[in-house]
Amino acid sequence: MSNLYKVVFVLGPPGSGKGTQCALIQKNFGLVHLSAGDLLREEQESKSQYGQLIAEHIRNGTIVPVAITCALLENAMKASGDCAGFLIDGFPRNQDNLDGWQKNMADKVDVKFTLYLSCKVDVCVSRCLNRKQGRADDNEESLRKRIHTYNTQTYPIIEYYEKLGLVREVATCRDTDEVYTDIEKIFKEAGF
Ligand SMILES: Nc1ncnc2c1ncn2[C@@H]1O[C@H](COP(=O)(O)OP(=O)(O)OP(=O)(O)O)[C@@H](O)[C@H]1O
Ligand SMILES: Nc1ccn([C@H]2C[C@H](O)[C@@H](COP(=O)(O)O)O2)c(=O)n1
Ligand SMILES: [Mg+2]
């Protein structure tokens, strides 16, 4: 039996429902949900030496250098104990994320596929503006920047995995339950 961590990346525009769907997958399949954005927000709040740098990137919708994010992800994976695998939400978000992951993690993990949650931009923006979680980047100006970063830097990463036959796309401009029904099939077919 392989000792490699099983990993599913979860990507999609801001507000497409990554966190919402990961919570359901975690509950029903026993994979551990690790949101790169949540880990960075926790690091920022912990008076880390990187706090200011992380806060600036989050406000500007730009991407934190991979050394920081990859270390947070690896530490969280090590701290998780036995589980069915990991849902890595919001990573790899750009070429720097992908390069850093390949360099440090490629030989420790088995990437099963990338779950791509697709959704129209206007629906995503409206969901974020109504989210009411007090996020510093859920405002119109930050959202414009986050969507620009998604279109120019994250979508090319989805295309990279698509060329490898590793993308499973689910449209999320529908009720949460309908979206999850499609996702459940994908995870069952993948043997989870
Ligand atoms: N299918 C859905 N229908 C309606 N609202 C939804 C749906 N999925 C998620 N939401 C709501 O939209 C908001 C954003 O969802 P969520 O936080 O899961 O998105 P996300 O992709 O993780 O966003 P981000 O990239 O900004 O972290 C939340 O308020 C959530 O409750
Ligand atoms: N790989 C990542 C993931 C997230 N961030 C930063 C920049 C994002 O705009 C912000 C919020 O992420 P979300 O919770 O929306 O997934 O966190 C990053 O720099 N690198
Ligand atoms: Mg999220």
CSV table of N, CA and C and ligand atoms in Angstrom, one decimal, residues 13-20 127 131 135 146 172 174-176, ligand 1:
chain,number,residue,atom,x,y,z
A,13,PRO,N,-13.4,30.2,-9.3
A,13,PRO,CA,-13.4,31.7,-9.0
A,13,PRO,C,-13.8,31.9,-7.5
A,14,PRO,N,-13.4,33.1,-7.0
A,14,PRO,CA,-13.9,33.5,-5.7
A,14,PRO,C,-15.4,33.4,-5.5
A,15,GLY,N,-15.9,32.8,-4.5
A,15,GLY,CA,-17.3,32.7,-4.3
A,15,GLY,C,-18.0,31.5,-5.1
A,16,SER,N,-17.2,30.7,-5.7
A,16,SER,CA,-17.8,29.6,-6.5
A,16,SER,C,-18.4,28.5,-5.6
A,17,GLY,N,-18.0,28.5,-4.4
A,17,GLY,CA,-18.5,27.5,-3.4
A,17,GLY,C,-17.5,26.5,-3.0
A,18,LYS,N,-16.2,26.8,-3.1
A,18,LYS,CA,-15.2,25.8,-2.8
A,18,LYS,C,-15.3,25.4,-1.3
A,19,GLY,N,-15.3,26.4,-0.4
A,19,GLY,CA,-15.4,26.1,1.0
A,19,GLY,C,-16.7,25.3,1.4
A,20,THR,N,-17.8,25.7,0.8
A,20,THR,CA,-19.1,25.1,1.0
A,20,THR,C,-19.1,23.6,0.6
A,127,ARG,N,-22.4,36.5,-4.4
A,127,ARG,CA,-22.2,35.6,-3.2
A,127,ARG,C,-21.2,36.2,-2.2
A,131,ARG,N,-21.7,37.5,1.8
A,131,ARG,CA,-21.2,36.3,2.6
A,131,ARG,C,-21.2,36.7,4.1
A,135,ARG,N,-14.8,39.2,6.0
A,135,ARG,CA,-13.5,39.1,5.3
A,135,ARG,C,-13.0,40.5,4.7
A,146,ARG,N,-9.3,40.2,-7.3
A,146,ARG,CA,-9.2,38.7,-7.1
A,146,ARG,C,-9.7,38.0,-8.4
A,172,THR,N,-21.5,25.4,-10.6
A,172,THR,CA,-22.0,25.7,-9.3
A,172,THR,C,-23.0,26.8,-9.2
A,174,ARG,N,-26.0,26.7,-9.2
A,174,ARG,CA,-27.2,25.9,-8.9
A,174,ARG,C,-27.3,25.8,-7.4
A,175,ASP,N,-28.4,25.2,-6.9
A,175,ASP,CA,-28.5,24.9,-5.5
A,175,ASP,C,-27.3,24.1,-5.0
A,176,THR,N,-26.9,24.4,-3.8
A,176,THR,CA,-25.8,23.6,-3.1
A,176,THR,C,-26.0,22.1,-3.2
B,1,LIG,N1,-24.6,26.8,-4.6
B,1,LIG,C1,-24.8,27.9,-3.9
B,1,LIG,N2,-25.9,28.6,-4.0
B,1,LIG,C2,-26.0,29.8,-3.2
B,1,LIG,N3,-25.1,30.2,-2.4
B,1,LIG,C3,-23.9,29.5,-2.3
B,1,LIG,C4,-23.7,28.3,-3.0
B,1,LIG,N4,-22.5,27.8,-2.7
B,1,LIG,C5,-22.0,28.7,-1.8
B,1,LIG,N5,-22.8,29.7,-1.5
B,1,LIG,C6,-22.6,30.9,-0.6
B,1,LIG,O1,-21.7,31.7,-1.3
B,1,LIG,C7,-20.7,32.3,-0.5
B,1,LIG,C8,-19.3,31.9,-0.9
B,1,LIG,O2,-19.2,30.5,-0.8
B,1,LIG,P1,-17.8,29.8,-0.4
B,1,LIG,O3,-17.3,30.6,0.8
B,1,LIG,O4,-18.0,28.4,-0.2
B,1,LIG,O5,-17.0,30.1,-1.7
B,1,LIG,P2,-15.4,30.0,-2.0
B,1,LIG,O6,-15.3,29.5,-3.4
B,1,LIG,O7,-14.8,29.2,-0.9
B,1,LIG,O8,-15.0,31.5,-2.0
B,1,LIG,P3,-13.5,32.1,-1.8
B,1,LIG,O9,-12.7,31.8,-2.9
B,1,LIG,O10,-13.8,33.6,-1.7
B,1,LIG,O11,-13.0,31.6,-0.5
B,1,LIG,C9,-21.1,31.8,0.9
B,1,LIG,O12,-21.9,32.7,1.6
B,1,LIG,C10,-21.9,30.5,0.7
B,1,LIG,O13,-22.8,30.2,1.7
